[in-house]
Amino acid sequence: MTKTIVITSGKGGVGKTTTSASFAVGLATRGYKTAVVDFDIGLRNLDLIMGCERRVVYDFVNVIRKEANLNQALIRDKHIKELFILPASQTRDKDALTVEGVAEVLAELSKTFDYIVCDSPAGIERGAQLAMYFADSAIVVTNPEVSSVRDSDRMLGLLSSKTKRAEDGRDKITEHLLLTRYSPKRVARGDMLSLSDVNEILAIPLLGVIPESQAVLRASNSGDPVILDKDSDAGQAYLDAVARFLGENVSHRFIEEERNWLKRLLNFKKEVV
Amino acid sequence: MKKEPCFQFKANFLPCAVLQILSDDWTHFDQQLTDAVRKAPSFFLNLPVVIDLDKISAVEQINFLHLKELLVAHQMVPLGVRGGSDAQHQLAEANSLSLLPGGKLSNFDKKQDKKEELILLTKLVTTPVRSGMQIYARDGDLIVTASVSAGAEVLADGNVHIYGPLRGRVLAGVTGNLQARIFCDALEAELVSIAGYYLTKDDCQKQALSPGMKQIYLENEHVRIEMIQPQRVPAEMV
């Protein structure tokens, strides 16, 4: 049974595409045949993050308009053979997406893929609504600041009312919170909302906390999703999140300020001297 | 060829008097009416009159013909009757007095019906009301057992009960019910309103509120927030 996951947030720049790329890679690495679809028509980014921008010939809109078939548009990932990317069109806008067209493409993908990851555009307009419309589960990407939290809250409202599952009266979409760009240090200083602040407002299960990390920008620029950078904190956090998504019991990390024995020893020395 | 329109309807309000009948003693009625007309003859001249039967609904046989004659004699224009019993209505119509809406008795009946409806129309919401959502309980109460987020709006014609954290806008008695109340626990609302009277978040925060159940109601056109003190049984009585 194919599972369709939407990565959404409402607000822009919180890490939807980074999360879509890393999640798709994470699922494919586990052996699941995965497709990641860029719904951000007109602001194509996923192909850059995935490092396949030079191989884009046909796109999502071409497939919807029957100008190309799905196999022509799907791009095989350079690292993992189980992973395919369906890029967005850069020259069209979101009105090029239709409910019937999206339904058809997703149905076609369902025949061969285990997971379909839908990278939603920012906002609550057509693109974002279609990205979530057919989803079985949603990963709500949130930054620890008030406007991002409020926008996520709005998206959760839409997820429970403006999706096919809601309209059909089936079981509701499973919701997951992914808190990104988290800095325990800044939380301690009171500059940032804490995990419990966000949890109190959104009140949905926590999938993971991705720490603010230099590795993310580096990964985006090089076109290798950060989850492949296994030594980085953000990469490890995404690996944990994928494991939790698949039902494994992994304890949360990167929530408290790091205090390893070496640092503690140095602090202790300082205090003694 | 197109004809000129022969008529047009216009909505309008005409002044008219409601004559509430308190007794069917028509001799005294005539005397008192004569006195009243003498005091302000121009006011009563051609005055349209609605006969209100609420206070005399127990009297089954009313001489409507005589009553009409009395009014016409004093140069008033009887329009019809309102209120009263069904038997009275039949009698009035037989005397070519039309039946007009309104009157306390008929209203009273409606209210009784409405009360039953209110119980049925209570709306229950068990999932969080998220930012951007609006929930309206028409003609009834609203109960929310989950949170109401900032940017969400919950409204009811009746009372609103909220058991989760309240951070959005909450409006009770939106169609003007001054008796409507809001009941909540954690009050961090952006706006609370009863029948159009409101407090903003700043207004709410000026009042030092301790945790616990609160009720919000209207008193002399002011929105009041009050802690609900549970009735505790004194220790020595246990």
Coordinates of C-alpha atoms in Angstrom, one line a residue, chain A residues 150 153-154 156-157 200 202 204, chain B residues 130-133 149-150 167 190:
Chain A
R150 CA 0.8 30.1 13.9
D153 CA -1.5 25.8 13.2
R154 CA -3.3 27.1 10.2
L156 CA -3.1 21.7 10.7
G157 CA -6.6 23.2 10.4
E200 CA 1.7 23.4 23.8
L202 CA 0.3 22.7 18.2
I204 CA 0.7 17.0 17.8
Chain B
R130 CA -6.9 25.7 14.5
S131 CA -5.8 29.2 13.4
G132 CA -8.0 30.4 10.5
M133 CA -10.9 28.1 11.4
S149 CA -5.7 28.5 18.7
A150 CA -4.7 32.1 18.2
R167 CA -6.2 31.6 22.6
E190 CA -7.5 37.5 21.6

